[in-house]
Structures are given as C-alpha cells and as structure tokens.
mmCIF file of C-alpha atoms in Angstrom:
data_model
loop_
_atom_site.group_PDB
_atom_site.id
_atom_site.type_symbol
_atom_site.label_atom_id
_atom_site.label_comp_id
_atom_site.label_asym_id
_atom_site.label_seq_id
_atom_site.Cartn_x
_atom_site.Cartn_y
_atom_site.Cartn_z
ATOM 1 C CA TYR D 1 0.000 0.000 0.000
ATOM 2 C CA GLY D 2 1.877 3.023 -1.226
ATOM 3 C CA LEU D 3 5.244 1.218 -1.225
ATOM 4 C CA PRO D 4 7.373 1.608 -4.354
ATOM 5 C CA ASP D 5 7.500 -1.350 -6.716
ATOM 6 C CA LEU D 6 11.218 -2.175 -6.637
ATOM 7 C CA ARG D 7 10.910 -4.365 -9.710
ATOM 8 C CA TRP D 8 10.517 -1.392 -12.049
ATOM 9 C CA SER D 9 13.185 0.947 -10.776
ATOM 10 C CA LEU D 10 16.202 0.417 -13.007
ATOM 11 C CA PRO D 11 19.667 1.211 -11.724
ATOM 12 C CA THR D 12 22.039 3.327 -13.789
ATOM 13 C CA ALA D 13 25.590 2.341 -14.647
ATOM 14 C CA ALA D 14 28.714 4.250 -15.665
ATOM 15 C CA GLY D 15 32.075 3.108 -16.982
ATOM 16 C CA THR D 16 35.259 4.978 -16.065
ATOM 17 C CA ALA D 17 38.649 4.472 -17.719
ATOM 18 C CA SER D 18 41.807 4.723 -15.616
ATOM 19 C CA PRO D 19 44.353 6.167 -15.931
ATOM 20 C CA ALA D 20 42.972 9.218 -17.706
ATOM 21 C CA PRO D 21 44.508 9.936 -21.112
ATOM 22 C CA ASN D 22 47.071 12.679 -21.720
ATOM 23 C CA SER D 23 46.100 16.030 -23.254
ATOM 24 C CA ASN D 24 46.214 14.432 -26.737
ATOM 25 C CA GLY D 25 43.660 11.790 -25.707
ATOM 26 C CA TRP D 26 46.163 8.898 -25.559
ATOM 27 C CA ASN D 27 47.441 6.478 -22.926
ATOM 28 C CA ASN D 28 50.871 4.822 -23.060
ATOM 29 C CA THR D 29 49.938 2.124 -20.509
ATOM 30 C CA ASP D 30 47.190 -0.455 -20.099
ATOM 31 C CA VAL D 31 43.780 1.023 -19.238
ATOM 32 C CA THR D 32 41.283 -0.438 -16.748
ATOM 33 C CA VAL D 33 37.572 0.311 -17.175
ATOM 34 C CA THR D 34 35.625 0.133 -13.905
ATOM 35 C CA PHE D 35 31.820 -0.009 -13.781
ATOM 36 C CA THR D 36 29.823 1.610 -10.993
ATOM 37 C CA GLY D 37 26.082 1.910 -10.445
ATOM 38 C CA VAL D 38 23.473 3.980 -8.667
ATOM 39 C CA ASP D 39 20.033 2.815 -7.533
ATOM 40 C CA GLY D 40 17.823 5.000 -5.348
ATOM 41 C CA LEU D 41 15.513 2.253 -4.118
ATOM 42 C CA SER D 42 16.905 -1.192 -3.423
ATOM 43 C CA GLY D 43 20.610 -0.391 -3.834
ATOM 44 C CA ILE D 44 23.273 -1.859 -6.112
ATOM 45 C CA ASP D 45 23.967 -5.582 -5.845
ATOM 46 C CA SER D 46 26.791 -5.909 -8.395
ATOM 47 C CA CYS D 47 28.379 -4.392 -11.477
ATOM 48 C CA ALA D 48 30.284 -5.899 -14.366
ATOM 49 C CA ALA D 49 33.875 -6.910 -13.645
ATOM 50 C CA ASN D 50 36.660 -4.482 -14.464
ATOM 51 C CA VAL D 51 37.871 -4.697 -18.069
ATOM 52 C CA LEU D 52 41.598 -4.461 -18.798
ATOM 53 C CA LEU D 53 42.414 -2.968 -22.194
ATOM 54 C CA ASN D 54 46.029 -3.857 -22.984
ATOM 55 C CA THR D 55 46.105 -3.892 -26.794
ATOM 56 C CA GLU D 56 47.466 -0.940 -28.738
ATOM 57 C CA GLY D 57 44.973 0.869 -30.925
ATOM 58 C CA ALA D 58 42.662 3.836 -31.297
ATOM 59 C CA GLY D 59 38.971 4.044 -30.479
ATOM 60 C CA GLN D 60 38.748 1.118 -28.068
ATOM 61 C CA SER D 61 35.805 0.644 -25.702
ATOM 62 C CA ALA D 62 34.421 -1.551 -22.920
ATOM 63 C CA THR D 63 30.777 -2.097 -21.975
ATOM 64 C CA GLY D 64 29.197 -3.316 -18.738
ATOM 65 C CA ALA D 65 26.037 -3.087 -16.634
ATOM 66 C CA CYS D 66 24.975 -3.138 -12.983
ATOM 67 C CA ALA D 67 22.183 -4.990 -11.155
ATOM 68 C CA ASP D 68 20.249 -3.829 -8.130
ATOM 69 C CA LEU D 69 19.130 -5.878 -5.121
ATOM 70 C CA ALA D 70 15.679 -6.327 -6.691
ATOM 71 C CA GLY D 71 17.263 -8.055 -9.717
ATOM 72 C CA ASN D 72 16.828 -5.173 -12.158
ATOM 73 C CA VAL D 73 19.681 -4.661 -14.632
ATOM 74 C CA SER D 74 20.810 -1.265 -15.878
ATOM 75 C CA ALA D 75 21.136 -0.271 -19.483
ATOM 76 C CA PRO D 76 24.669 -0.987 -20.718
ATOM 77 C CA ALA D 77 27.277 1.667 -19.976
ATOM 78 C CA THR D 78 30.168 2.109 -22.398
ATOM 79 C CA ALA D 79 33.519 3.789 -21.818
ATOM 80 C CA SER D 80 34.657 4.618 -25.342
ATOM 81 C CA GLY D 81 37.264 6.549 -27.295
ATOM 82 C CA ILE D 82 40.128 4.850 -25.444
ATOM 83 C CA ASN D 83 43.438 5.165 -27.308
ATOM 84 C CA ILE D 84 46.486 3.115 -26.280
ATOM 85 C CA ASP D 85 50.002 3.377 -27.741
ATOM 86 C CA LYS D 86 52.796 1.768 -25.710
ATOM 87 C CA THR D 87 55.475 1.704 -28.420
ATOM 88 C CA ASP D 88 58.240 4.303 -28.706
ATOM 89 C CA PRO D 89 58.751 5.978 -32.080
ATOM 90 C CA ALA D 90 61.442 4.358 -34.240
ATOM 91 C CA LEU D 91 64.369 6.550 -35.259
ATOM 92 C CA SER D 92 66.093 6.279 -38.608
ATOM 93 C CA LEU D 93 69.532 7.852 -38.229
ATOM 94 C CA PRO D 94 72.510 7.835 -40.560
ATOM 95 C CA ALA D 95 75.782 6.102 -39.799
ATOM 96 C CA ASN D 96 78.557 8.323 -38.478
ATOM 97 C CA ILE D 97 79.610 10.829 -41.156
ATOM 98 C CA VAL D 98 83.163 11.878 -42.078
ATOM 99 C CA VAL D 99 83.708 14.851 -44.416
ATOM 100 C CA GLU D 100 86.564 17.076 -45.518
ATOM 101 C CA ALA D 101 86.595 20.704 -44.355
ATOM 102 C CA THR D 102 85.697 23.151 -47.106
ATOM 103 C CA GLY D 103 87.118 26.133 -45.260
ATOM 104 C CA ALA D 104 88.576 27.309 -41.968
ATOM 105 C CA SER D 105 85.145 27.174 -40.297
ATOM 106 C CA GLY D 106 84.592 23.508 -41.177
ATOM 107 C CA ALA D 107 81.980 22.203 -43.630
ATOM 108 C CA VAL D 108 78.280 22.349 -44.296
ATOM 109 C CA VAL D 109 76.902 18.852 -43.739
ATOM 110 C CA ASN D 110 73.527 17.593 -44.896
ATOM 111 C CA TYR D 111 72.108 14.388 -43.493
ATOM 112 C CA SER D 112 68.807 12.546 -43.544
ATOM 113 C CA ALA D 113 67.170 11.481 -40.271
ATOM 114 C CA SER D 114 63.549 10.723 -39.409
ATOM 115 C CA ALA D 115 61.148 9.045 -37.001
ATOM 116 C CA ASN D 116 58.044 6.965 -37.538
ATOM 117 C CA ASP D 117 55.473 5.551 -35.170
ATOM 118 C CA ASN D 118 53.030 2.660 -35.358
ATOM 119 C CA LEU D 119 50.017 4.820 -34.380
ATOM 120 C CA ASP D 120 51.090 8.455 -34.776
ATOM 121 C CA PRO D 121 51.550 9.478 -38.416
ATOM 122 C CA ALA D 122 53.595 12.538 -37.465
ATOM 123 C CA PRO D 123 55.590 12.201 -34.234
ATOM 124 C CA THR D 124 57.444 15.296 -33.062
ATOM 125 C CA PHE D 125 61.049 14.905 -34.244
ATOM 126 C CA GLY D 126 64.231 16.937 -34.306
ATOM 127 C CA CYS D 127 68.016 16.763 -34.362
ATOM 128 C CA SER D 128 70.603 19.211 -33.095
ATOM 129 C CA PRO D 129 72.673 20.503 -34.778
ATOM 130 C CA SER D 130 70.342 20.337 -37.755
ATOM 131 C CA SER D 131 71.093 19.124 -41.245
ATOM 132 C CA GLY D 132 72.596 21.866 -43.373
ATOM 133 C CA ALA D 133 74.491 23.463 -40.491
ATOM 134 C CA THR D 134 78.169 24.319 -40.666
ATOM 135 C CA PHE D 135 80.054 21.792 -38.561
ATOM 136 C CA PRO D 136 83.424 22.829 -37.120
ATOM 137 C CA ILE D 137 86.610 20.890 -37.676
ATOM 138 C CA GLY D 138 86.619 17.938 -35.283
ATOM 139 C CA VAL D 139 83.919 15.590 -34.018
ATOM 140 C CA THR D 140 80.376 16.804 -33.327
ATOM 141 C CA THR D 141 77.659 14.622 -31.805
ATOM 142 C CA ILE D 142 74.198 15.082 -33.307
ATOM 143 C CA SER D 143 71.409 14.277 -30.830
ATOM 144 C CA CYS D 144 67.972 13.348 -32.174
ATOM 145 C CA ALA D 145 64.696 12.767 -30.336
ATOM 146 C CA ALA D 146 61.100 11.879 -31.188
ATOM 147 C CA THR D 147 57.875 11.899 -29.148
ATOM 148 C CA ASP D 148 54.517 10.510 -30.249
ATOM 149 C CA GLN D 149 51.035 11.679 -29.279
ATOM 150 C CA ALA D 150 50.961 9.200 -26.360
ATOM 151 C CA ASP D 151 54.167 10.749 -24.936
ATOM 152 C CA ASN D 152 56.320 7.726 -25.820
ATOM 153 C CA SER D 153 59.798 8.928 -26.758
ATOM 154 C CA SER D 154 63.039 7.782 -28.359
ATOM 155 C CA ALA D 155 66.467 9.345 -28.538
ATOM 156 C CA GLY D 156 69.614 8.554 -30.474
ATOM 157 C CA SER D 157 72.773 10.101 -31.821
ATOM 158 C CA PHE D 158 75.477 9.900 -34.443
ATOM 159 C CA THR D 159 78.646 11.873 -35.094
ATOM 160 C CA VAL D 160 79.893 14.170 -37.824
ATOM 161 C CA THR D 161 83.666 14.342 -38.145
ATOM 162 C CA VAL D 162 85.058 17.224 -40.182
ATOM 163 C CA GLN D 163 88.659 16.591 -41.141
ATOM 164 C CA ASP D 164 91.083 19.266 -42.246
ATOM 165 C CA ARG D 165 93.699 17.708 -44.472
ATOM 166 C CA SER D 166 94.635 20.954 -46.180
ATOM 167 C CA GLU D 167 97.907 21.121 -44.222
ATOM 168 C CA GLU D 168 98.724 17.530 -45.233
ATOM 169 C CA ARG D 169 98.035 18.384 -48.896
ATOM 170 C CA ARG D 170 100.104 21.568 -48.741
ATOM 171 C CA VAL D 171 103.020 19.777 -47.111
ATOM 172 C CA GLY D 172 102.670 16.901 -49.592
ATOM 173 C CA LYS D 173 102.925 19.282 -52.570
ATOM 174 C CA GLU D 174 105.969 21.027 -51.137
ATOM 175 C CA CYS D 175 107.733 17.781 -50.334
ATOM 176 C CA ARG D 176 107.288 15.893 -53.582
ATOM 177 C CA GLY D 177 110.480 14.017 -53.789
ATOM 178 C CA ALA D 178 112.399 16.518 -51.626
ATOM 179 C CA CYS D 179 111.368 15.718 -48.027
#
C-alpha cells in the first residue's frame, strides 16, 4: 500500500577508464575500465567486472552493466574513445659521417634522419645541430629525439667528423720528392 515497486526501478551504470589519457587523448599504458552503479531504491547488488584494455589501438571501448538488489539490470554503460600506444617511435639515423673541411670554419653537412610511429603518423622529431648546419673541424655529436602523441619517446645520436687535411696536402705538394 503506497510502497514503491522495486521491480521497475532500473539502476544506472557508468564506466570509467583509468588512468585518464594525456592532453592528446592517448594512454601509453594499459587502461582499466571500472563499472559503478546507482540505484535509489533497493541499492546496487553488483556491477560488471573491471575490463583491462592492454592492446594498442585507437577508439577502443568496454561495456558493462549493474544490477540492483531487486534483480533489475541497468542499461549498458560504455567507456569509449580509449586510445592506447605503448610503443616508442622508431628513429632512422645515418651512420657516423666523415667529411673534408671546405674552409677554416669547417663544412656544411647535410644528413637525412627521421622518425616513424606505429600509431602516430607525425611524431614530433628533431636533431641538433640540424642538417645543413656548418660543422666545425673535429667531431660533433648530433642528438635526435622523437615523441609521439601518447608521450612515448626515443632518442639517439650519431657523429659528424670534419677533417682538415689541407695542411697535409700543402706539405705533400711542397715535399714531392724533396722531403
């Protein structure tokens, strides 16, 4: 008499992904989706088990529901738009480079270096000193680094050696047969 009919009060469910993604919307670790429910009458009895998402890929989701103490089951709740990338970008760097000085300040050296990533078509990439710079006589280490949208990163290096053999050539010309 005037008591609510607990059979027709459906609980509500929500799915929450943890950890939260970075500012680009990506995770670089496994993600666990936890389901929670609310029921204003009989109370929540159980919710779907946690779902572990551990495969790399974009647009993943997990769905679950909750049941109340009266046996009513919520509509499915979906945590979606989960992006996981756990792989560092791959660097493509040249072998160490040796060039002859073109002047007293060294030599301009051009090289080709890049980065690619399995899920990010354009990872942030750079090398210092950059290709096309004037490298001084001696050995210079070029440091390169890449970061993808999930904040995975790679770093590597190679060297540029600028040799100055102008003195050897000058002495060689002066000494032909006389040194």
